[in-house]
Short mmCIF file of C-alpha atoms and ligand atoms in Angstrom, two decimals:
data_model
loop_
_atom_site.label_atom_id
_atom_site.label_comp_id
_atom_site.label_asym_id
_atom_site.label_seq_id
_atom_site.Cartn_x
_atom_site.Cartn_y
_atom_site.Cartn_z
CA UNK I 1 -10.85 129.70 113.24
CA UNK I 2 -8.24 129.92 115.99
CA UNK I 3 -9.25 129.81 119.62
CA UNK I 4 -8.76 133.09 121.48
CA UNK I 5 -6.91 133.20 124.79
CA UNK I 6 -7.29 136.44 126.75
CA UNK I 7 -4.99 137.16 129.69
CA UNK I 8 -5.43 140.17 131.98
CA UNK I 9 -4.93 141.06 135.61
CA UNK I 10 -8.59 140.49 136.45
CA UNK I 11 -11.16 138.47 134.57
CA UNK I 12 -14.48 140.13 133.88
CA UNK I 13 -16.16 137.35 131.93
CA UNK I 14 -19.63 136.53 133.23
CA UNK I 15 -19.88 133.85 135.91
CA UNK I 16 -22.73 132.15 137.73
CA UNK I 17 -22.20 134.63 140.58
CA UNK I 18 -21.96 137.70 138.31
CA UNK I 19 -24.00 136.76 135.24
CA UNK I 20 -23.90 140.08 133.37
CA UNK I 21 -20.40 140.90 132.15
CA UNK I 22 -19.15 144.22 133.53
CA UNK I 23 -18.27 147.02 131.13
CA UNK I 24 -17.50 147.35 127.43
CA UNK I 25 -14.23 145.47 127.47
CA UNK I 26 -15.89 142.49 129.11
CA UNK I 27 -18.72 142.59 126.59
CA UNK I 28 -16.39 142.75 123.59
CA UNK I 29 -14.04 140.06 124.75
CA UNK I 30 -16.81 137.82 126.01
CA UNK I 31 -18.48 137.88 122.60
CA UNK I 32 -15.15 137.03 120.95
CA UNK I 33 -14.42 134.27 123.44
CA UNK I 34 -17.83 132.74 122.90
CA UNK I 35 -17.38 132.77 119.10
CA UNK I 36 -13.86 131.37 119.27
CA UNK I 37 -14.44 128.90 122.11
CA UNK I 38 -11.73 130.66 124.09
CA UNK I 39 -10.56 131.08 127.68
CA UNK I 40 -10.01 134.23 129.80
CA UNK I 41 -7.20 133.88 132.34
CA UNK I 42 -6.46 136.15 135.29
CA UNK I 43 -6.30 136.80 139.00
CA UNK I 44 -9.45 135.96 140.98
CA UNK I 45 -9.08 139.08 143.13
CA UNK I 46 -8.74 136.79 146.17
CA UNK I 47 -5.68 136.04 148.28
CA UNK I 48 -4.54 132.46 148.76
CA UNK I 49 -1.52 130.24 148.32
CA UNK I 50 -2.72 127.76 145.73
CA UNK I 51 -1.16 127.56 142.29
CA UNK I 52 -4.30 126.01 140.86
CA UNK I 53 -6.40 127.56 138.14
CA UNK I 54 -10.13 127.40 138.73
CA UNK I 55 -12.02 126.90 135.49
CA UNK I 56 -15.63 127.93 135.16
CA UNK I 57 -17.74 127.86 132.04
CA UNK I 58 -20.80 130.05 132.05
CA UNK I 59 -23.00 130.84 129.08
CA UNK I 60 -20.45 129.56 126.59
CA UNK I 61 -17.46 131.43 128.02
CA UNK I 62 -14.70 129.85 130.07
CA UNK I 63 -12.79 131.78 132.68
CA UNK I 64 -9.77 130.46 134.55
CA UNK I 65 -8.63 132.27 137.68
CA UNK I 66 -5.91 131.92 140.26
CA UNK I 67 -5.60 133.37 143.78
CA UNK I 68 -2.44 135.30 144.69
CA UNK I 69 -0.51 135.29 147.97
CA UNK I 70 -0.92 138.46 150.02
CA UNK I 71 2.69 139.51 149.47
CA UNK I 72 2.19 139.28 145.71
CA UNK I 73 -0.91 141.42 145.86
CA UNK I 74 1.02 144.04 147.80
CA UNK I 75 4.12 144.04 145.64
CA UNK I 76 2.73 143.26 142.20
CA UNK I 77 -0.73 144.82 142.20
CA UNK I 78 -0.73 147.62 144.78
CA UNK I 79 3.01 148.04 144.30
CA UNK I 80 4.48 147.82 140.82
CA UNK I 81 1.23 148.08 138.87
CA UNK I 82 -0.49 150.84 140.84
CA UNK I 83 2.34 152.70 142.60
CA UNK I 84 5.04 152.47 139.94
CA UNK I 85 3.73 151.94 136.40
CA UNK I 86 0.32 153.65 136.68
CA UNK I 87 1.63 157.04 137.89
CA UNK I 88 4.73 156.93 135.67
CA UNK I 89 2.72 156.11 132.54
CA UNK I 90 0.31 158.95 133.44
CA UNK I 91 3.24 161.42 133.54
CA UNK I 92 3.23 161.68 137.37
CA UNK I 93 6.86 161.15 138.25
CA UNK I 94 6.30 162.80 141.62
CA UNK I 95 3.83 160.09 142.62
CA UNK I 96 5.90 157.22 141.24
CA UNK I 97 7.50 154.87 143.80
CA UNK I 98 10.60 152.94 142.88
CA UNK I 99 11.03 149.83 145.02
CA UNK I 100 12.99 146.72 144.07
CA UNK I 101 10.52 144.62 146.02
CA UNK I 102 7.70 145.83 143.81
CA UNK I 103 9.57 144.88 140.69
CA UNK I 104 10.38 141.49 142.22
CA UNK I 105 6.70 140.90 142.93
CA UNK I 106 5.78 141.95 139.39
CA UNK I 107 8.19 139.48 137.81
CA UNK I 108 7.16 136.75 140.25
CA UNK I 109 3.46 137.07 139.42
CA UNK I 110 4.10 137.32 135.68
CA UNK I 111 6.26 134.19 135.92
CA UNK I 112 3.56 132.40 137.91
CA UNK I 113 1.01 133.31 135.24
CA UNK I 114 3.30 132.04 132.48
CA UNK I 115 3.80 128.74 134.30
CA UNK I 116 0.18 128.02 135.09
CA UNK I 117 -1.25 129.23 131.78
CA UNK I 118 1.23 127.85 129.24
CA UNK I 119 0.12 124.18 129.62
CA UNK I 120 -3.37 125.27 128.57
CA UNK I 121 -2.31 126.99 125.34
CA UNK I 122 -2.86 124.89 122.24
CA UNK I 123 -0.74 125.26 119.09
CA UNK I 124 -3.25 127.29 117.01
CA UNK I 125 -4.49 129.60 119.77
CA UNK I 126 -4.28 133.37 119.40
CA UNK I 127 -3.03 134.78 122.70
CA UNK I 128 -3.99 138.35 123.63
CA UNK I 129 -2.44 139.87 126.77
CA UNK I 130 -3.86 143.06 128.30
CA UNK I 131 -2.36 146.07 129.98
CA UNK I 132 0.52 147.29 132.12
CA UNK I 133 0.13 144.57 134.75
CA UNK I 134 1.31 141.97 132.24
CA UNK I 135 4.03 143.53 130.05
CA UNK I 136 6.66 140.76 130.58
CA UNK I 137 4.18 137.91 130.27
CA UNK I 138 4.76 137.39 126.53
CA UNK I 139 8.49 137.05 127.04
CA UNK I 140 7.95 134.62 129.92
CA UNK I 141 5.50 132.56 127.86
CA UNK I 142 8.18 132.29 125.18
CA UNK I 143 10.55 130.97 127.88
CA UNK I 144 7.92 128.29 128.54
CA UNK I 145 8.11 127.29 124.87
CA UNK I 146 4.96 129.04 123.67
CA UNK I 147 5.31 129.60 119.92
CA UNK I 148 1.86 131.01 119.23
CA UNK I 149 0.96 134.41 117.86
CA UNK I 150 1.10 136.72 120.88
CA UNK I 151 -0.56 140.13 121.05
CA UNK I 152 -0.43 142.85 123.71
CA UNK I 153 -2.72 145.84 124.17
CA UNK I 154 -1.86 148.78 126.42
CA UNK I 155 -4.97 150.48 127.80
CA UNK I 156 -3.08 153.44 129.31
CA UNK I 157 -0.80 156.09 127.73
CA UNK I 158 2.77 155.36 126.68
CA UNK I 159 4.98 157.87 128.53
CA UNK I 160 7.58 160.16 126.92
CA UNK I 161 11.06 158.68 126.70
CA UNK I 162 12.48 161.25 129.11
CA UNK I 163 10.04 160.10 131.77
CA UNK I 164 10.26 156.40 131.09
CA UNK I 165 14.02 156.32 131.53
CA UNK I 166 13.48 157.26 135.18
CA UNK I 167 12.35 153.68 135.68
CA UNK I 168 15.50 151.79 136.66
CA UNK I 169 14.53 148.70 134.65
CA UNK I 170 13.01 150.53 131.67
CA UNK I 171 15.13 148.65 129.10
CA UNK I 172 14.16 145.26 130.45
CA UNK I 173 10.49 146.21 130.42
CA UNK I 174 10.47 147.48 126.85
CA UNK I 175 12.66 144.69 125.51
CA UNK I 176 10.08 142.22 126.83
CA UNK I 177 7.49 143.79 124.52
CA UNK I 178 9.43 142.48 121.54
CA UNK I 179 8.41 138.92 122.45
CA UNK I 180 4.93 139.80 121.18
CA UNK I 181 4.03 139.79 117.47
CA UNK I 182 1.62 142.71 117.66
CA UNK I 183 1.41 145.46 120.25
CA UNK I 184 -1.47 147.92 120.30
CA UNK I 185 -1.81 151.45 121.68
CA UNK I 186 -4.94 153.56 122.10
CA UNK I 187 -3.78 156.47 119.89
CA UNK I 188 -1.27 157.61 117.27
CA UNK I 189 0.23 159.85 119.92
CA UNK I 190 1.14 156.98 122.26
CA UNK I 191 2.39 154.95 119.31
CA UNK I 192 4.68 157.78 118.22
CA UNK I 193 5.98 158.17 121.76
CA UNK I 194 6.79 154.48 121.73
CA UNK I 195 8.60 154.89 118.38
CA UNK I 196 10.67 157.65 119.95
CA UNK I 197 11.83 155.33 122.74
CA UNK I 198 12.65 152.56 120.29
CA UNK I 199 14.78 154.88 118.16
CA UNK I 200 16.55 156.73 120.96
CA UNK I 201 17.05 154.08 123.57
CA UNK I 202 17.19 150.84 121.60
CA UNK I 203 18.76 151.93 118.30
CA UNK I 204 15.71 150.48 116.57
CA UNK I 205 13.95 151.55 113.39
CA UNK I 206 10.38 152.28 112.43
CA UNK I 207 9.44 150.83 109.05
CA UNK I 208 6.40 150.85 106.78
CA UNK I 209 3.20 148.91 107.60
CA UNK I 210 3.43 149.57 111.34
CA UNK I 211 6.67 147.61 111.60
CA UNK I 212 9.21 148.27 114.32
CA UNK I 213 12.57 146.55 114.30
CA UNK I 214 15.13 146.15 117.07
CA UNK I 215 18.22 143.98 116.73
CA UNK I 216 16.85 141.88 113.88
CA UNK I 217 13.45 141.28 115.45
CA UNK I 218 10.47 142.96 113.72
CA UNK I 219 7.03 143.30 115.30
CA UNK I 220 3.90 145.28 114.47
CA UNK I 221 3.02 148.24 116.66
CA UNK I 222 -0.39 149.72 115.88
CA UNK I 223 -2.75 152.44 117.06
CA UNK I 224 -6.06 150.72 117.77
CA UNK I 225 -8.44 152.91 119.78
CA UNK I 226 -10.88 151.08 122.03
CA UNK I 227 -14.58 151.90 121.76
CA UNK I 228 -17.72 151.23 123.75
CA UNK I 229 -20.49 148.75 123.19
CA UNK I 230 -22.42 151.52 121.46
CA UNK I 231 -25.47 149.48 120.55
CA UNK I 232 -26.00 148.30 124.10
CA UNK I 233 -25.39 151.75 125.55
CA UNK I 234 -27.80 153.49 123.15
CA UNK I 235 -30.45 150.87 123.92
CA UNK I 236 -29.88 151.55 127.64
CA UNK I 237 -30.19 155.30 127.13
CA UNK I 238 -33.55 154.78 125.40
CA UNK I 239 -34.84 152.25 127.91
CA UNK I 240 -37.24 152.37 130.83
CA UNK I 241 -34.69 152.80 133.64
CA UNK I 242 -32.97 155.66 131.81
CA UNK I 243 -36.37 157.34 131.29
CA UNK I 244 -37.12 157.06 135.01
CA UNK I 245 -33.68 158.47 135.80
CA UNK I 246 -34.29 161.31 133.37
CA UNK I 247 -37.50 162.39 135.11
CA UNK I 248 -35.91 161.97 138.54
CA UNK I 249 -33.03 164.19 137.46
CA UNK I 250 -35.36 166.74 135.83
CA UNK I 251 -37.30 167.06 139.07
CA UNK I 252 -34.20 167.48 141.18
CA UNK I 253 -32.46 170.09 138.99
CA UNK I 254 -35.64 172.11 138.66
CA UNK I 255 -35.04 173.68 135.23
CA UNK I 256 -31.34 174.28 135.78
CA UNK I 257 -28.63 173.04 133.44
CA UNK I 258 -26.98 169.89 134.65
CA UNK I 259 -23.24 169.45 134.20
CA UNK I 260 -22.04 165.93 134.83
CA UNK I 261 -18.73 164.25 135.61
CA UNK I 262 -18.32 160.47 135.99
CA UNK I 263 -14.98 158.89 136.86
CA UNK I 264 -13.27 156.26 138.88
CA UNK I 265 -11.81 158.24 141.78
CA UNK I 266 -8.27 158.55 140.44
CA UNK I 267 -5.78 161.43 140.36
CA UNK I 268 -5.31 160.94 136.62
CA UNK I 269 -8.93 161.95 135.98
CA UNK I 270 -8.40 165.60 136.88
CA UNK I 271 -11.40 165.79 139.22
CA UNK I 272 -9.70 168.31 141.47
CA UNK I 273 -8.84 170.50 138.47
CA UNK I 274 -12.46 170.13 137.28
CA UNK I 275 -13.73 171.39 140.63
CA UNK I 276 -11.34 174.35 140.37
CA UNK I 277 -12.60 175.12 136.86
CA UNK I 278 -16.19 174.95 138.03
CA UNK I 279 -15.37 177.15 141.00
CA UNK I 280 -13.84 179.69 138.59
CA UNK I 281 -17.05 179.61 136.55
CA UNK I 282 -19.14 180.25 139.69
CA UNK I 283 -16.86 183.08 140.83
CA UNK I 284 -16.69 184.89 137.51
CA UNK I 285 -20.29 184.45 136.30
CA UNK I 286 -22.46 185.41 139.26
CA UNK I 287 -25.53 185.83 136.99
CA UNK I 288 -25.30 182.37 135.51
CA UNK I 289 -24.46 180.73 138.80
CA UNK I 290 -27.94 179.80 140.01
CA UNK I 291 -28.79 178.20 136.65
CA UNK I 292 -26.32 175.36 136.86
CA UNK I 293 -25.64 172.33 138.98
CA UNK I 294 -22.65 170.00 138.79
CA UNK I 295 -23.13 166.33 139.58
CA UNK I 296 -19.85 164.49 140.06
CA UNK I 297 -20.04 160.71 140.44
CA UNK I 298 -16.76 159.15 141.58
CA UNK I 299 -16.67 155.67 143.10
CA UNK I 300 -13.45 155.12 145.10
CA UNK I 301 -10.83 152.81 143.62
CA UNK I 302 -7.46 151.39 144.79
CA UNK I 303 -8.27 152.55 148.32
CA UNK I 304 -5.25 150.77 149.86
CA UNK I 305 -2.83 153.05 147.99
CA UNK I 306 -1.88 156.24 149.83
CA UNK I 307 -2.05 158.59 146.84
CA UNK I 308 -5.68 157.51 146.36
CA UNK I 309 -6.49 158.20 150.02
CA UNK I 310 -4.94 161.63 149.56
CA UNK I 311 -6.90 162.55 146.43
CA UNK I 312 -10.09 161.38 148.13
CA UNK I 313 -9.43 163.58 151.17
CA UNK I 314 -8.63 166.60 148.95
CA UNK I 315 -11.85 166.15 146.99
CA UNK I 316 -13.91 165.83 150.18
CA UNK I 317 -12.45 169.09 151.41
CA UNK I 318 -12.73 170.93 148.09
CA UNK I 319 -16.34 169.89 147.44
CA UNK I 320 -17.22 171.05 150.96
CA UNK I 321 -15.48 174.39 150.39
CA UNK I 322 -17.25 175.02 147.08
CA UNK I 323 -20.66 174.29 148.56
CA UNK I 324 -19.85 176.30 151.69
CA UNK I 325 -18.83 179.31 149.62
CA UNK I 326 -21.58 179.34 146.96
CA UNK I 327 -24.66 177.42 148.16
CA UNK I 328 -27.92 179.23 148.81
CA UNK I 329 -30.65 178.05 151.13
CA UNK I 330 -32.47 176.48 148.17
CA UNK I 331 -29.57 175.47 145.87
CA UNK I 332 -26.26 173.62 146.06
CA UNK I 333 -23.77 174.09 143.24
CA UNK I 334 -22.11 170.69 143.54
CA UNK I 335 -23.40 167.22 144.27
CA UNK I 336 -20.58 164.80 144.89
CA UNK I 337 -21.44 161.10 144.99
CA UNK I 338 -18.89 158.42 145.90
CA UNK I 339 -20.78 155.50 144.48
CA UNK I 340 -21.03 153.48 141.28
CA UNK I 341 -24.32 153.42 139.38
CA UNK I 342 -25.95 150.70 137.26
CA UNK I 343 -25.20 151.28 133.57
CA UNK I 344 -28.75 152.12 132.52
CA UNK I 345 -29.05 154.67 135.35
CA UNK I 346 -25.72 156.12 134.24
CA UNK I 347 -27.05 156.38 130.67
CA UNK I 348 -30.05 158.34 131.99
CA UNK I 349 -27.77 160.67 133.96
CA UNK I 350 -25.66 161.41 130.87
CA UNK I 351 -28.79 162.04 128.83
CA UNK I 352 -30.20 164.48 131.33
CA UNK I 353 -27.01 166.59 131.29
CA UNK I 354 -26.55 169.70 129.16
CA UNK I 355 -22.77 169.42 129.58
CA UNK I 356 -20.44 166.44 130.04
CA UNK I 357 -17.22 167.41 131.75
CA UNK I 358 -14.40 164.93 131.03
CA UNK I 359 -11.12 166.47 132.11
CA UNK I 360 -8.39 163.88 132.72
CA UNK I 361 -4.82 165.14 133.04
CA UNK I 362 -3.81 162.05 131.05
CA UNK I 363 -5.95 159.12 129.95
CA UNK I 364 -5.24 156.22 127.61
CA UNK I 365 -8.66 156.64 126.01
CA UNK I 366 -11.55 157.54 128.40
CA UNK I 367 -14.74 155.65 127.72
CA UNK I 368 -16.94 158.01 129.72
CA UNK I 369 -16.57 160.60 126.92
CA UNK I 370 -17.87 158.06 124.38
CA UNK I 371 -20.69 156.91 126.66
CA UNK I 372 -21.79 160.52 127.15
CA UNK I 373 -22.01 160.99 123.38
CA UNK I 374 -23.85 157.70 122.83
CA UNK I 375 -26.48 158.55 125.47
CA UNK I 376 -27.58 161.93 124.10
CA UNK I 377 -30.98 162.75 122.67
CA UNK I 378 -30.41 163.40 118.92
CA UNK I 379 -32.97 166.22 118.93
CA UNK I 380 -31.41 168.03 121.89
CA UNK I 381 -27.88 166.77 122.49
CA UNK I 382 -25.65 167.94 125.31
CA UNK I 383 -22.15 169.33 124.79
CA UNK I 384 -18.99 167.40 125.59
CA UNK I 385 -16.10 169.31 127.16
CA UNK I 386 -13.07 167.10 126.79
CA UNK I 387 -9.46 167.31 127.91
CA UNK I 388 -7.03 167.43 125.00
CA UNK I 389 -4.89 165.01 127.04
CA UNK I 390 -7.41 162.15 126.85
CA UNK I 391 -6.79 159.60 124.09
CA UNK I 392 -10.45 160.08 123.12
CA UNK I 393 -9.64 163.62 121.90
CA UNK I 394 -8.07 162.13 118.74
CA UNK I 395 -11.45 160.77 117.62
CA UNK I 396 -13.83 163.18 119.38
CA UNK I 397 -12.36 166.39 117.97
CA UNK I 398 -15.83 167.99 117.76
CA UNK I 399 -15.93 168.25 121.54
CA UNK I 400 -14.90 171.53 123.19
CA UNK I 401 -11.27 170.57 123.72
CA UNK I 402 -9.60 172.17 126.72
CA UNK I 403 -6.45 172.17 128.77
CA UNK I 404 -7.63 170.76 132.12
CA UNK I 405 -4.85 172.51 134.02
CA UNK I 406 -6.41 175.90 133.21
CA UNK I 407 -9.43 176.83 135.38
CA UNK I 408 -10.07 179.81 133.08
CA UNK I 409 -10.24 177.68 129.94
CA UNK I 410 -12.59 175.32 131.72
CA UNK I 411 -14.85 178.13 132.93
CA UNK I 412 -14.92 179.65 129.40
CA UNK I 413 -15.80 176.25 127.91
CA UNK I 414 -18.66 175.76 130.40
CA UNK I 415 -20.03 179.16 129.39
CA UNK I 416 -19.66 178.36 125.69
CA UNK I 417 -21.36 174.98 126.15
CA UNK I 418 -24.30 176.45 128.04
CA UNK I 419 -24.95 179.08 125.38
CA UNK I 420 -24.28 176.93 122.30
CA UNK I 421 -27.09 177.14 119.71
CA UNK I 422 -29.02 173.93 119.00
CA UNK I 423 -27.74 173.71 115.39
CA UNK I 424 -24.14 173.77 116.48
CA UNK I 425 -24.79 171.28 119.27
CA UNK I 426 -26.41 168.90 116.80
CA UNK I 427 -23.66 169.26 114.19
CA UNK I 428 -20.85 168.62 116.67
CA UNK I 429 -22.70 165.75 118.32
CA UNK I 430 -23.57 164.00 115.02
CA UNK I 431 -19.91 163.71 113.99
CA UNK I 432 -18.91 162.32 117.35
CA UNK I 433 -21.88 159.97 117.47
CA UNK I 434 -21.01 158.52 114.06
CA UNK I 435 -17.49 157.86 115.25
CA UNK I 436 -18.62 156.26 118.52
CA UNK I 437 -20.97 153.95 116.61
CA UNK I 438 -18.52 153.02 113.86
CA UNK I 439 -15.38 152.56 115.89
CA UNK I 440 -17.06 150.65 118.68
CA UNK I 441 -15.66 147.92 120.86
CA UNK I 442 -16.39 145.17 118.35
CA UNK I 443 -14.53 147.14 115.65
CA UNK I 444 -11.59 147.51 118.05
CA UNK I 445 -11.46 143.84 118.94
CA UNK I 446 -11.69 142.76 115.30
CA UNK I 447 -9.01 145.21 114.18
CA UNK I 448 -6.62 143.88 116.78
CA UNK I 449 -7.31 140.17 116.35
CA UNK I 450 -7.33 140.47 112.52
CA UNK I 451 -3.90 142.13 112.66
CA UNK I 452 -2.65 139.42 114.98
CA UNK I 453 -4.05 136.57 112.87
CA UNK I 454 -2.37 138.01 109.77
CA UNK I 455 1.23 138.04 111.10
CA UNK I 456 3.68 135.22 110.77
CA UNK I 457 4.22 133.70 114.21
CA UNK I 458 7.42 134.93 115.81
CA UNK I 459 9.00 131.59 116.40
CA UNK I 460 9.18 129.01 113.65
P1 ADQ N 1 -10.45 153.58 133.35
O1 ADQ N 1 -9.31 154.40 133.88
O2 ADQ N 1 -11.20 152.83 134.35
O3 ADQ N 1 -9.98 152.61 132.19
P2 ADQ N 1 -12.58 154.77 131.54
O4 ADQ N 1 -12.16 154.50 130.16
O5 ADQ N 1 -13.21 156.10 131.69
O6 ADQ N 1 -11.40 154.69 132.61
O7 ADQ N 1 -13.62 153.67 131.93
C1 ADQ N 1 -14.32 153.72 133.13
C2 ADQ N 1 -15.57 152.86 133.02
O8 ADQ N 1 -16.13 152.78 134.33
C3 ADQ N 1 -16.62 153.48 132.11
O9 ADQ N 1 -17.24 152.48 131.37
C4 ADQ N 1 -17.60 154.12 133.11
O10 ADQ N 1 -18.94 154.13 132.70
C5 ADQ N 1 -17.45 153.25 134.32
N1 ADQ N 1 -17.74 154.07 135.50
C6 ADQ N 1 -17.03 155.09 135.99
N2 ADQ N 1 -17.64 155.63 137.05
C7 ADQ N 1 -18.76 154.93 137.23
C8 ADQ N 1 -19.83 155.00 138.17
N3 ADQ N 1 -19.87 155.91 139.14
N4 ADQ N 1 -20.82 154.11 138.06
C9 ADQ N 1 -20.80 153.19 137.09
N5 ADQ N 1 -19.84 153.08 136.18
C10 ADQ N 1 -18.83 153.93 136.26
C11 ADQ N 1 -8.73 152.27 131.55
C12 ADQ N 1 -7.93 153.45 130.99
C13 ADQ N 1 -8.80 154.26 130.04
C14 ADQ N 1 -9.35 153.35 128.94
C15 ADQ N 1 -9.97 152.11 129.51
C16 ADQ N 1 -10.33 151.09 128.42
O11 ADQ N 1 -7.45 154.27 132.03
O12 ADQ N 1 -8.07 155.33 129.46
O13 ADQ N 1 -10.33 154.06 128.19
O14 ADQ N 1 -9.09 151.46 130.42
O15 ADQ N 1 -9.23 150.81 127.61
#
């Protein structure tokens, strides 16, 4: 069995300081790394000038991290990753910043990664690079003489060709992808959008068996949707902490129907649009009003980036306006919490909700939708309202699919969810639950690494 090397911007393998791995991705990759005796490389999250990797082995998993100089963090991470690629790949040209310095920082950090990591790659290792922070890394590793099988997975959407060409260096970025042997997207839709770019902009061809060819070089491009650690999440939802959360929630909502939203505070998640949809529901259904309560949990992220400060300020103002306009002396329509919650508490919150409101404007996948489904009580499941623009909509087509830009559609869907008969709720939920359990994060990881193991290495 080959060793697995994982490379991503940040490492979330467990360490002595943080012994429980954070999130589904960490769980899936940690299990794979333990089995395959692998290493997870990435930025430590700290600033510093060293070029040294710090290795740490904890509970059978090795992580290797490097600090980055402050200028690199500004230009590569805050800059190119979060102010250029993230908005552009989420269809937000108006928020996208085009600065040569950012691109310079991006290439510098990717080159640094290739230089410090390549000496640690052994001939039989499978190398799996993650996400938009690291697109050119495969190409740079090849420059360092790495001949291994190289895979890349994109966690976010692939943008339409007409948007992508607004990026001055779009050709260079996409050409670099052809240094990998396998590239993975979350959905068929993103894969097809990628095909479109390859055909229009590169004169390439799309062949059978997921093959894509440009200028004599053929790679595999697959749709490989990520899942959650369903088993762990279901266990959490049935555990003691979730039960306590459930009774705490029941007491606080006092017989009303809870609607819940959980997101990283990010403009791509459509939280503002969700508040508008909820406001429309409150305005147009005065009789139903007092029977609902929306709980929105949104821990701030990327707080050094201006567009994130702006969305946070808008949400503060909008949540205040909604409560000011509709609250009664004994009821508030909206509880807005800017904090993260432990996963078992989160599971209890999902389970206590009659409606899950997941309304991103664009999302590579969206794991919250899958967690909401996994956490439900099979005898009395809640209803998922899901944006048709989330990658998860391809698998979770039994949700109430909506256009998040339309407050009326959202208000109608809330009404439909609240009045849905138990039989229909159960039938819709069962199909989604089966999918969440079958196509879980282990399935995803295996599908990708099996595809990668099966290809001929690019370089003889
Ligand atoms: P994200 O944009 O971060 O991920 P998402 O898939 O929803 O989005 O994952 C967020 C994770 O954070 C979930 O596991 C959720 O439970 C957790 N989380 C959010 N708010 C929380 C809170 N208040 N407390 C505790 N936990 C919270 C990117 C892409 C997605 C893609 C994933 C994985 O943008 O489209 O699904 O990567 O590929």
